[in-house]
Amino acid sequence: MPVEWNESARTWTLSGGDVSYVLHRDGQDRLLHLYWGPRLPGDALRYEPSDYHSFASFDLPVSVLPSEIPVCGTGWFGTPAVGIRDEKGAEVVDLKVVSAEILPGKPLPDGLPAVYTEADTEADSLAFCLEDAVSGLQVTAVYSVFSDSGAVTRRLILKNAGNAPLMVTSLLSASVPLWQGNLDILHLNGAWARERRPVRVPACEGEFRISSARGASGHEENPFLALCERGADEFSGQVWSVNLVYSGSFLAFCRTDIFGHARLSIGMNPDVFSWTLDPGESLTSPEAVMVFSASGLNGMSQVYHRLYRDRLVRGTWRDRSRPILLNSWESAYFDFDENRLLEIARKAAEIGAELFVLDDGWFGKRNSDNCSLGDWTVNPEKIPSGLKGLSDQVHDLGLQFGLWFEPEMVSPDSDLYRAHPDWCLHVEGRPRTQARQQLILDLSRPEVQDYIIDAVSGVLSSSGIDYVKWDMNRNMTEAFSVSLPPERRKETQHRYMLGLYRVLEAVTSAFPQVLFESCSGGGGRFDPGMLYYMPQTWTSDDTDAVERLKLQYGTSIVYPASAMGAHVSAVPNHQTGRTVPLKMRGDVALGGNFGFELDPGKFSPEELEETRKMVLRVKELRDLTRTGTFWRLLSPFAGHITAWAFVSQDQRKVLLCAYSVLSVPNSAPVRVRLRGLKEDAWYETEDGRRFLGAALLYQGITLPLRGDFDSFVCVLKSV
Ligand code: GLA
C-alpha cells in the first residue's frame, strides 16, 4: 500500500521503493510531519506530543511543532510555507485539516512543469484540504509518491474562498522538519562558466539560505538543497534532498530550531514574489521533488536521474539517442556567410556528425551582440538562399539542421523594439537597465507571449529546422510589469515564468519532431522546469575539458547525463586558454550529449581521422550513457584523478571513464572500485582481460593513467 491511513495513530504513510514519508493529524487538526526515511509499515509510528513540548513562554507550541505547512502569525517564527496578508494588513493564518483523499496515480498541475506518470500504478497521491476559518483561505497540499523509487512530490494550491482579497506573501513548495541535527548541507554553487559546484558545509545553528532573485534559476545557485548525515559520502549514509521544478527565482534554506533539529525548505523567493488572490481565485506553487537516499549521494542522484529521464522529459526525444551535433558558435561566432557555414557543415558531415547547428548571428542585421534580438527573419546578406535554402543544402549533406534563438529578449536596436518599446520589462520614468545590450520582453503579457509563439513557429514551419537552441542571456531588472496594477506588480516574475511555460508548451507541442535544447549563457537555467519542455540543456559556456570534469560531475548530483550538452571544442580553449589533447576532450564529452564546438576544417589529417573514430565510438556508446546508471567514483574536487561509470540496467555492460589532470610524481597507481555490478559475473575488457564482478567491486581496477591530461575509457561486458 503506497499510501496508508492509520485510524488509531491518525497517520498517513506514503511509501515507495525503500522510503516512507509519514504525516499526522493531531487532536487539533494540525498537519504534522512525523518521519521521512527508510521504509516503515503504516502502523509503525505514533506521534508523542511530549517529544515536542517546551514550557518556556517564549517557545509557543507552534514554534516547536513539526508543522508540515508552517504558517504566519500564529507562533511560527521562521519563513512560513504559507504567508498571507489580508485586506486589513494583518498576516495571520491558522490552517486546520478538513479532509484528505487518497488518489491513484499523480494529478498534474495546470500550466506548470511537473514529473508525471504513464500508468496509475507508478505512483499514488494524497491530497489534503486545509482551511483558515477566518480568512477563508483554502490550501490543498498534493503529495505523490513514486512506487519504484520513493521520490515524493509536493505542491500547494491556495484558493481564496473568502469575500475579500488576500495577498500571498510567502509560498514554499516543501518544508520538512527532519527531527534531527548534526547534518551537512550540500548545494550547487557557481557562476557563469563554472556552474553547479557541489559545496558541503555543516548545518549549524541559525539559518542557511540559497536563493535566486534573477528571474531565472541562475548560474549562482541551483534550486536544489540536500542535508546529509555527517558521515554520508557518495556510497553510503542518509541524504534528504529537495529540488524545485521551476526555472525562475527561488529560495531554499535549512533552518535549525531550538532543539538543534534541521528543517529543509524550498519554494518561491518572497523577496521578488507576492500574489493577490481575489475571492474565488487560486494559485499553485511549483512542484518540489523530495528524494531520500540511505545509500549516499550516488543513491540520491540515481533516483533523480531516472525520474527526470523517464518521467520529467517528454516527447519524441525522451527515449531516443540524441544526434551528434556541430555548433557554429565557437568556430565562427558572428563572422560567417552561407559559404562559410556550408564549408563547416561539409566537414561536420565528414567527421560523422549528424546535426549542424547555426548559432547566433543569422537574423536581422546581427553581426555582433548589439542588435536585432526580436527580429527573427534571416539576414539575406549573410545567407542569400534564406534559411530554407541553407537548410536544404545542409540536409543534402546528410545532416539535420538546427537553429539558435533567444526569443525572450529584445535589442533596443531592433524593429521589434521600435514597434513596441513598451513590450520590455521596465518601470515608467526610470532607465531600462541593459545587459549584453539587450532588454527582456515582458512575458507576463499575453500579447508578448503570442508574438514569440508566432515568430518562432513561423521560422520552424517554413525552414526545415530539426533542432532549436533556446537561449536566454541576461537576468531580470525592473521586473514590475507596466501592465499590472501597483499591488500586483510583484507578481511579474512569476507571471513571466507562467507566460514562458505557456510559450514553451505551445512551441514544443506544435513541433514534436524538433529536438529542443535550452541554454542560458550556458547553464544559467539548468533546472527541472526547463527539462519538462526541452530534453537537454547546454551545460556551460565553459567548454574546456578539465573544467567540464567539474561541470559534469557537479551537474550529475541532480541531473542525468542525457540532459547535458557536452561538446569537444578547439584548443587553446576559448574560455581558459588551456590546451588539452583531443583524446581527453572527446573522452570527457562522451559523458553527455556529444557534439562539437569547433571548425573541423582546422584539423590536421591525423586529427580528422582521430575524430572520425571518436564519433564512431560515441555512436556505439551513446545508448549506454543515456540509459545506464551513472556512478560518480572519484571526484575532480578531491584529487587529480576523476572517474565515473555508466552501468547498463541489466548490469552486463559498464563504461568506465577516468581522467588525470596534472600528474603527481612518485604516486602509486590509482585503483578505482566499480559499483553496481554483479558479484558473480565475469566481465571482459575490450582487450580481453577478464575480471570477476566481486573483484571489480571490492578490489577495483587499476587506472592506466600517465602524465597530464590523460584519459582512460574502457568498456567491460559480462561474459
Ligand atoms: C550564449 C550561449 C552560447 C552562444 C551565445 C550566442 O552565451 O551560451 O553558447 O549561443 O549565447 O550569443
CSV table of C-alpha atoms in Angstrom, one decimal, residues 181-580:
chain,number,residue,atom,x,y,z
A,181,GLY,CA,20.5,17.7,13.6
A,182,ASN,CA,24.3,17.2,13.2
A,183,LEU,CA,23.9,17.2,9.4
A,184,ASP,CA,25.8,18.7,6.5
A,185,ILE,CA,24.3,20.9,3.9
A,186,LEU,CA,25.0,20.3,0.2
A,187,HIS,CA,24.2,22.8,-2.5
A,188,LEU,CA,25.3,23.5,-6.1
A,189,ASN,CA,27.0,26.9,-6.3
A,190,GLY,CA,28.6,28.6,-9.2
A,191,ALA,CA,28.9,31.4,-11.7
A,192,TRP,CA,28.8,31.9,-15.5
A,193,ALA,CA,31.2,29.3,-17.0
A,194,ARG,CA,31.6,27.4,-13.7
A,195,GLU,CA,28.2,26.3,-12.8
A,196,ARG,CA,27.0,23.7,-10.2
A,197,ARG,CA,30.0,23.1,-8.0
A,198,PRO,CA,29.0,20.9,-5.0
A,199,VAL,CA,29.6,22.8,-1.8
A,200,ARG,CA,29.2,21.0,1.6
A,201,VAL,CA,29.1,22.8,4.9
A,202,PRO,CA,28.0,21.8,8.4
A,203,ALA,CA,24.4,22.8,9.2
A,204,CYS,CA,25.0,24.9,12.3
A,205,GLU,CA,22.6,26.9,14.5
A,206,GLY,CA,20.6,29.5,12.7
A,207,GLU,CA,19.6,29.5,9.1
A,208,PHE,CA,21.5,28.7,5.8
A,209,ARG,CA,19.9,30.1,2.7
A,210,ILE,CA,20.5,29.9,-1.0
A,211,SER,CA,18.3,31.8,-3.5
A,212,SER,CA,17.9,33.4,-6.8
A,213,ALA,CA,16.2,36.7,-7.4
A,214,ARG,CA,17.3,36.8,-11.0
A,215,GLY,CA,14.1,35.8,-12.7
A,216,ALA,CA,15.9,32.6,-13.7
A,217,SER,CA,17.1,29.7,-11.6
A,218,GLY,CA,20.5,31.1,-12.4
A,219,HIS,CA,24.2,30.2,-12.6
A,220,GLU,CA,24.9,31.1,-9.0
A,221,GLU,CA,22.7,28.5,-7.2
A,222,ASN,CA,20.7,25.6,-8.5
A,223,PRO,CA,17.2,25.1,-7.0
A,224,PHE,CA,18.4,22.1,-5.0
A,225,LEU,CA,19.4,21.6,-1.4
A,226,ALA,CA,20.3,18.4,0.5
A,227,LEU,CA,21.0,17.5,4.1
A,228,CYS,CA,23.4,14.7,4.6
A,229,GLU,CA,24.4,12.7,7.7
A,230,ARG,CA,27.9,13.8,8.7
A,231,GLY,CA,29.5,10.6,7.6
A,232,ALA,CA,27.4,10.2,4.4
A,233,ASP,CA,29.5,10.0,1.2
A,234,GLU,CA,28.9,9.1,-2.4
A,235,PHE,CA,28.2,5.5,-1.5
A,236,SER,CA,26.7,5.3,2.0
A,237,GLY,CA,24.8,7.3,4.6
A,238,GLN,CA,21.4,9.1,4.7
A,239,VAL,CA,20.6,12.0,2.5
A,240,TRP,CA,17.4,14.1,2.3
A,241,SER,CA,17.1,16.5,-0.7
A,242,VAL,CA,14.7,18.9,-2.4
A,243,ASN,CA,14.7,20.1,-6.0
A,244,LEU,CA,12.2,22.7,-7.4
A,245,VAL,CA,10.6,22.0,-10.7
A,246,TYR,CA,10.8,25.7,-11.6
A,247,SER,CA,13.0,27.9,-13.8
A,248,GLY,CA,12.6,31.3,-12.0
A,249,SER,CA,13.7,32.9,-8.8
A,250,PHE,CA,13.6,30.6,-5.8
A,251,LEU,CA,14.5,30.3,-2.1
A,252,ALA,CA,15.9,27.2,-0.4
A,253,PHE,CA,17.0,27.0,3.2
A,254,CYS,CA,17.9,24.9,6.1
A,255,ARG,CA,16.8,26.3,9.5
A,256,THR,CA,18.0,24.7,12.7
A,257,ASP,CA,15.4,25.0,15.5
A,258,ILE,CA,16.0,25.5,19.3
A,259,PHE,CA,16.4,21.7,19.7
A,260,GLY,CA,19.1,21.6,17.0
A,261,HIS,CA,16.8,20.0,14.5
A,262,ALA,CA,17.0,20.9,10.9
A,263,ARG,CA,14.2,21.9,8.6
A,264,LEU,CA,14.7,21.7,4.8
A,265,SER,CA,12.6,24.1,2.7
A,266,ILE,CA,12.3,25.2,-0.9
A,267,GLY,CA,9.8,27.4,-2.8
A,268,MET,CA,9.2,30.9,-4.1
A,269,ASN,CA,11.6,33.7,-3.2
A,270,PRO,CA,9.5,36.2,-1.2
A,271,ASP,CA,12.0,39.0,-2.0
A,272,VAL,CA,10.6,39.0,-5.6
A,273,PHE,CA,7.2,37.4,-5.2
A,274,SER,CA,3.8,38.2,-3.9
A,275,TRP,CA,0.4,37.4,-5.4
A,276,THR,CA,-3.1,38.8,-4.8
A,277,LEU,CA,-5.9,36.3,-4.8
A,278,ASP,CA,-9.2,37.9,-5.4
A,279,PRO,CA,-12.2,35.9,-4.0
A,280,GLY,CA,-12.6,32.7,-5.9
A,281,GLU,CA,-9.0,32.8,-7.4
A,282,SER,CA,-6.3,30.1,-6.9
A,283,LEU,CA,-2.6,29.9,-7.2
A,284,THR,CA,-0.5,26.8,-7.5
A,285,SER,CA,3.1,26.6,-6.2
A,286,PRO,CA,5.8,25.0,-8.3
A,287,GLU,CA,6.3,21.3,-7.5
A,288,ALA,CA,9.1,20.2,-5.2
A,289,VAL,CA,10.7,16.8,-5.7
A,290,MET,CA,11.9,15.3,-2.5
A,291,VAL,CA,14.4,12.4,-2.6
A,292,PHE,CA,15.7,10.4,0.3
A,293,SER,CA,18.6,8.0,0.0
A,294,ALA,CA,20.0,5.6,2.5
A,295,SER,CA,22.9,4.8,0.1
A,296,GLY,CA,24.7,8.1,-0.1
A,297,LEU,CA,24.8,10.7,-2.8
A,298,ASN,CA,25.0,8.4,-5.7
A,299,GLY,CA,21.8,6.7,-4.5
A,300,MET,CA,20.1,10.1,-4.3
A,301,SER,CA,21.4,11.2,-7.8
A,302,GLN,CA,20.3,7.9,-9.4
A,303,VAL,CA,16.7,8.5,-8.2
A,304,TYR,CA,16.7,12.0,-9.7
A,305,HIS,CA,18.3,10.7,-13.0
A,306,ARG,CA,15.8,8.0,-13.6
A,307,LEU,CA,12.8,10.1,-12.6
A,308,TYR,CA,13.9,13.0,-14.8
A,309,ARG,CA,15.0,10.9,-17.7
A,310,ASP,CA,11.8,8.9,-17.8
A,311,ARG,CA,9.1,11.0,-16.2
A,312,LEU,CA,10.0,14.6,-16.5
A,313,VAL,CA,11.4,14.8,-20.0
A,314,ARG,CA,8.6,14.3,-22.5
A,315,GLY,CA,8.1,13.8,-26.2
A,316,THR,CA,9.7,12.2,-29.2
A,317,TRP,CA,13.3,12.6,-28.0
A,318,ARG,CA,12.8,11.3,-24.5
A,319,ASP,CA,13.7,7.7,-25.3
A,320,ARG,CA,15.9,8.3,-28.4
A,321,SER,CA,19.6,8.7,-28.9
A,322,ARG,CA,20.4,12.4,-29.4
A,323,PRO,CA,22.2,13.4,-32.7
A,324,ILE,CA,25.9,14.3,-32.6
A,325,LEU,CA,25.9,17.9,-33.4
A,326,LEU,CA,28.3,20.6,-34.5
A,327,ASN,CA,27.5,24.1,-33.3
A,328,SER,CA,28.9,27.1,-35.2
A,329,TRP,CA,29.4,29.4,-32.2
A,330,GLU,CA,33.0,28.8,-31.3
A,331,SER,CA,34.0,28.1,-34.9
A,332,ALA,CA,32.6,31.3,-36.4
A,333,TYR,CA,30.9,33.5,-33.8
A,334,PHE,CA,29.3,36.3,-35.8
A,335,ASP,CA,31.8,36.0,-38.7
A,336,PHE,CA,30.2,33.9,-41.3
A,337,ASP,CA,28.3,33.8,-44.6
A,338,GLU,CA,26.4,31.0,-46.3
A,339,ASN,CA,29.5,29.6,-48.0
A,340,ARG,CA,31.5,29.5,-44.8
A,341,LEU,CA,28.7,27.8,-43.0
A,342,LEU,CA,28.4,25.2,-45.7
A,343,GLU,CA,32.2,24.6,-45.6
A,344,ILE,CA,31.9,23.9,-41.8
A,345,ALA,CA,28.9,21.7,-42.3
A,346,ARG,CA,30.6,19.7,-45.0
A,347,LYS,CA,33.5,19.0,-42.7
A,348,ALA,CA,31.0,18.1,-39.9
A,349,ALA,CA,29.5,15.5,-42.2
A,350,GLU,CA,32.9,14.1,-42.9
A,351,ILE,CA,33.7,13.5,-39.3
A,352,GLY,CA,30.4,11.8,-38.8
A,353,ALA,CA,28.3,14.5,-37.1
A,354,GLU,CA,24.6,14.2,-37.7
A,355,LEU,CA,23.3,17.7,-37.0
A,356,PHE,CA,24.7,21.1,-38.0
A,357,VAL,CA,23.6,24.0,-35.7
A,358,LEU,CA,23.7,27.6,-36.8
A,359,ASP,CA,24.1,29.6,-33.6
A,360,ASP,CA,23.7,33.4,-33.1
A,361,GLY,CA,24.1,35.9,-35.9
A,362,TRP,CA,21.7,34.7,-38.7
A,363,PHE,CA,18.9,37.2,-38.3
A,364,GLY,CA,18.2,40.9,-38.6
A,365,LYS,CA,21.4,42.7,-39.1
A,366,ARG,CA,23.2,41.0,-36.2
A,367,ASN,CA,26.9,41.0,-36.7
A,368,SER,CA,27.7,41.5,-33.1
A,369,ASP,CA,25.7,41.2,-29.9
A,370,ASN,CA,24.5,44.8,-30.0
A,371,CYS,CA,21.3,44.5,-32.1
A,372,SER,CA,18.4,42.6,-33.7
A,373,LEU,CA,17.1,40.3,-30.9
A,374,GLY,CA,13.4,40.2,-31.6
A,375,ASP,CA,13.8,40.4,-35.4
A,376,TRP,CA,13.6,36.7,-36.3
A,377,THR,CA,14.0,37.0,-40.0
A,378,VAL,CA,17.1,35.8,-41.9
A,379,ASN,CA,19.8,38.3,-42.8
A,380,PRO,CA,19.8,37.9,-46.7
A,381,GLU,CA,23.3,39.5,-47.0
A,382,LYS,CA,24.8,36.6,-44.9
A,383,ILE,CA,22.5,33.8,-46.1
A,384,PRO,CA,21.3,34.7,-49.6
A,385,SER,CA,19.5,31.3,-50.1
A,386,GLY,CA,17.4,32.0,-47.0
A,387,LEU,CA,17.0,29.6,-44.1
A,388,LYS,CA,15.1,27.1,-46.2
A,389,GLY,CA,17.8,27.2,-48.9
A,390,LEU,CA,20.5,26.8,-46.3
A,391,SER,CA,18.6,24.0,-44.5
A,392,ASP,CA,18.1,22.2,-47.9
A,393,GLN,CA,21.8,22.3,-48.6
A,394,VAL,CA,22.6,21.1,-45.1
A,395,HIS,CA,20.1,18.3,-45.5
A,396,ASP,CA,21.7,17.4,-48.8
A,397,LEU,CA,24.9,16.8,-46.9
A,398,GLY,CA,23.1,14.1,-44.9
A,399,LEU,CA,22.9,16.3,-41.8
A,400,GLN,CA,20.0,17.7,-39.8
A,401,PHE,CA,19.8,21.4,-39.4
A,402,GLY,CA,19.4,23.3,-36.2
A,403,LEU,CA,19.0,27.0,-35.3
A,404,TRP,CA,19.7,29.3,-32.3
A,405,PHE,CA,17.0,31.6,-31.0
A,406,GLU,CA,16.9,33.9,-28.0
A,407,PRO,CA,13.2,34.6,-28.1
A,408,GLU,CA,12.6,36.1,-24.7
A,409,MET,CA,14.9,39.1,-25.5
A,410,VAL,CA,14.8,42.3,-27.5
A,411,SER,CA,17.6,44.6,-28.6
A,412,PRO,CA,16.9,48.3,-28.3
A,413,ASP,CA,18.3,48.4,-31.8
A,414,SER,CA,15.7,46.2,-33.4
A,415,ASP,CA,12.5,46.6,-35.5
A,416,LEU,CA,10.6,44.9,-32.7
A,417,TYR,CA,11.7,47.4,-30.1
A,418,ARG,CA,11.0,50.4,-32.4
A,419,ALA,CA,7.5,49.0,-33.0
A,420,HIS,CA,6.8,48.1,-29.3
A,421,PRO,CA,9.0,50.0,-27.0
A,422,ASP,CA,6.7,49.2,-24.1
A,423,TRP,CA,7.0,45.4,-24.5
A,424,CYS,CA,10.1,45.0,-22.4
A,425,LEU,CA,10.3,44.8,-18.7
A,426,HIS,CA,10.7,48.4,-17.5
A,427,VAL,CA,9.4,50.9,-15.0
A,428,GLU,CA,8.0,54.2,-16.2
A,429,GLY,CA,10.3,57.1,-15.7
A,430,ARG,CA,13.4,55.0,-15.0
A,431,PRO,CA,16.3,54.0,-17.2
A,432,ARG,CA,15.9,50.5,-18.7
A,433,THR,CA,19.0,48.5,-17.4
A,434,GLN,CA,20.7,46.8,-20.3
A,435,ALA,CA,22.9,43.7,-20.1
A,436,ARG,CA,24.7,42.5,-23.2
A,437,GLN,CA,23.0,45.4,-24.9
A,438,GLN,CA,19.6,43.8,-24.5
A,439,LEU,CA,16.3,44.0,-22.6
A,440,ILE,CA,13.9,41.3,-21.6
A,441,LEU,CA,10.5,41.0,-23.2
A,442,ASP,CA,7.7,41.1,-20.6
A,443,LEU,CA,6.4,37.6,-20.9
A,444,SER,CA,3.8,38.2,-18.3
A,445,ARG,CA,1.8,39.8,-21.1
A,446,PRO,CA,-0.3,37.5,-23.3
A,447,GLU,CA,0.3,39.7,-26.4
A,448,VAL,CA,4.1,39.3,-26.0
A,449,GLN,CA,3.7,35.5,-25.5
A,450,ASP,CA,1.7,35.3,-28.7
A,451,TYR,CA,4.3,37.3,-30.6
A,452,ILE,CA,7.0,34.9,-29.5
A,453,ILE,CA,4.9,31.8,-30.3
A,454,ASP,CA,4.2,33.2,-33.8
A,455,ALA,CA,7.7,34.4,-34.6
A,456,VAL,CA,9.4,31.1,-33.6
A,457,SER,CA,6.7,28.9,-35.1
A,458,GLY,CA,6.9,30.9,-38.4
A,459,VAL,CA,10.6,30.1,-38.7
A,460,LEU,CA,10.2,26.5,-37.7
A,461,SER,CA,7.3,25.7,-40.1
A,462,SER,CA,9.0,27.3,-43.1
A,463,SER,CA,12.6,26.5,-42.9
A,464,GLY,CA,13.2,22.7,-42.3
A,465,ILE,CA,14.5,23.0,-38.8
A,466,ASP,CA,15.3,19.8,-36.8
A,467,TYR,CA,16.7,21.3,-33.7
A,468,VAL,CA,16.4,24.5,-31.7
A,469,LYS,CA,18.8,26.0,-29.2
A,470,TRP,CA,16.6,28.2,-27.0
A,471,ASP,CA,18.9,30.7,-25.3
A,472,MET,CA,18.4,33.4,-22.6
A,473,ASN,CA,21.3,35.6,-21.9
A,474,ARG,CA,20.6,38.0,-19.1
A,475,ASN,CA,18.7,38.3,-15.8
A,476,MET,CA,15.8,40.5,-14.8
A,477,THR,CA,15.8,44.1,-13.8
A,478,GLU,CA,12.9,46.5,-13.4
A,479,ALA,CA,10.7,43.4,-13.2
A,480,PHE,CA,7.4,45.2,-12.4
A,481,SER,CA,5.2,44.9,-15.4
A,482,VAL,CA,3.6,48.1,-16.5
A,483,SER,CA,0.5,46.1,-17.5
A,484,LEU,CA,-0.2,45.2,-13.8
A,485,PRO,CA,-1.8,47.4,-11.2
A,486,PRO,CA,0.6,48.6,-8.4
A,487,GLU,CA,-0.5,46.0,-5.8
A,488,ARG,CA,0.2,43.2,-8.3
A,489,ARG,CA,3.5,44.3,-9.7
A,490,LYS,CA,5.5,41.9,-7.6
A,491,GLU,CA,3.7,39.1,-9.4
A,492,THR,CA,5.7,39.9,-12.6
A,493,GLN,CA,8.5,37.4,-12.2
A,494,HIS,CA,6.1,34.5,-11.6
A,495,ARG,CA,3.7,35.7,-14.3
A,496,TYR,CA,6.7,35.8,-16.6
A,497,MET,CA,7.5,32.2,-15.8
A,498,LEU,CA,3.9,31.1,-16.3
A,499,GLY,CA,4.0,33.0,-19.7
A,500,LEU,CA,7.3,31.3,-20.6
A,501,TYR,CA,5.8,27.9,-19.8
A,502,ARG,CA,2.8,28.7,-21.9
A,503,VAL,CA,5.1,29.7,-24.8
A,504,LEU,CA,7.3,26.6,-24.4
A,505,GLU,CA,4.3,24.3,-24.3
A,506,ALA,CA,2.8,25.8,-27.4
A,507,VAL,CA,6.0,25.8,-29.5
A,508,THR,CA,7.3,22.4,-28.4
A,509,SER,CA,4.0,20.7,-28.8
A,510,ALA,CA,3.4,22.2,-32.3
A,511,PHE,CA,6.8,20.8,-33.4
A,512,PRO,CA,7.1,17.4,-31.8
A,513,GLN,CA,9.8,16.2,-34.1
A,514,VAL,CA,12.1,19.1,-33.3
A,515,LEU,CA,14.8,18.5,-30.6
A,516,PHE,CA,14.9,21.5,-28.3
A,517,GLU,CA,18.0,22.3,-26.1
A,518,SER,CA,17.7,25.1,-23.6
A,519,CYS,CA,20.5,27.4,-22.7
A,520,SER,CA,21.1,30.5,-20.6
A,521,GLY,CA,24.6,31.7,-21.1
A,522,GLY,CA,25.5,28.1,-20.8
A,523,GLY,CA,23.9,26.5,-17.7
A,524,GLY,CA,22.1,29.5,-16.2
A,525,ARG,CA,18.7,27.8,-16.3
A,526,PHE,CA,19.7,24.1,-15.9
A,527,ASP,CA,16.6,23.1,-13.9
A,528,PRO,CA,13.8,20.5,-14.0
A,529,GLY,CA,11.3,23.2,-15.2
A,530,MET,CA,13.2,23.6,-18.5
A,531,LEU,CA,13.8,19.9,-18.8
A,532,TYR,CA,10.0,19.3,-18.8
A,533,TYR,CA,9.8,21.2,-22.1
A,534,MET,CA,13.3,20.6,-23.6
A,535,PRO,CA,15.0,17.3,-23.0
A,536,GLN,CA,18.6,18.7,-22.9
A,537,THR,CA,20.4,21.8,-21.7
A,538,TRP,CA,23.7,23.3,-22.7
A,539,THR,CA,25.7,22.6,-19.6
A,540,SER,CA,28.0,25.6,-19.6
A,541,ASP,CA,29.7,28.1,-21.9
A,542,ASP,CA,32.9,26.7,-20.5
A,543,THR,CA,34.0,24.0,-23.0
A,544,ASP,CA,37.4,23.3,-21.5
A,545,ALA,CA,37.7,19.6,-20.9
A,546,VAL,CA,39.3,19.9,-17.5
A,547,GLU,CA,36.6,22.3,-16.3
A,548,ARG,CA,34.0,20.1,-17.9
A,549,LEU,CA,35.0,17.3,-15.4
A,550,LYS,CA,33.9,19.5,-12.6
A,551,LEU,CA,30.8,20.7,-14.5
A,552,GLN,CA,29.6,17.3,-15.5
A,553,TYR,CA,30.4,15.9,-12.1
A,554,GLY,CA,28.5,18.7,-10.2
A,555,THR,CA,25.6,18.7,-12.6
A,556,SER,CA,25.2,14.9,-12.1
A,557,ILE,CA,24.4,15.5,-8.5
A,558,VAL,CA,20.8,16.0,-9.7
A,559,TYR,CA,20.6,15.8,-13.5
A,560,PRO,CA,21.1,12.8,-15.8
A,561,ALA,CA,23.8,12.7,-18.5
A,562,SER,CA,21.1,12.6,-21.1
A,563,ALA,CA,20.2,16.2,-20.1
A,564,MET,CA,23.8,17.6,-20.5
A,565,GLY,CA,25.1,19.1,-23.8
A,566,ALA,CA,28.8,18.1,-23.9
A,567,HIS,CA,31.0,19.3,-26.8
A,568,VAL,CA,34.5,19.0,-27.9
A,569,SER,CA,36.0,22.5,-28.6
A,570,ALA,CA,39.1,23.9,-30.1
A,571,VAL,CA,42.4,24.5,-28.3
A,572,PRO,CA,43.7,26.7,-26.8
A,573,ASN,CA,40.3,26.7,-25.2
A,574,HIS,CA,38.4,30.0,-25.7
A,575,GLN,CA,37.4,30.3,-22.0
A,576,THR,CA,40.5,29.1,-20.2
A,577,GLY,CA,43.3,29.2,-22.8
A,578,ARG,CA,44.2,25.7,-21.8
A,579,THR,CA,45.4,23.1,-24.4
A,580,VAL,CA,44.1,19.6,-23.7
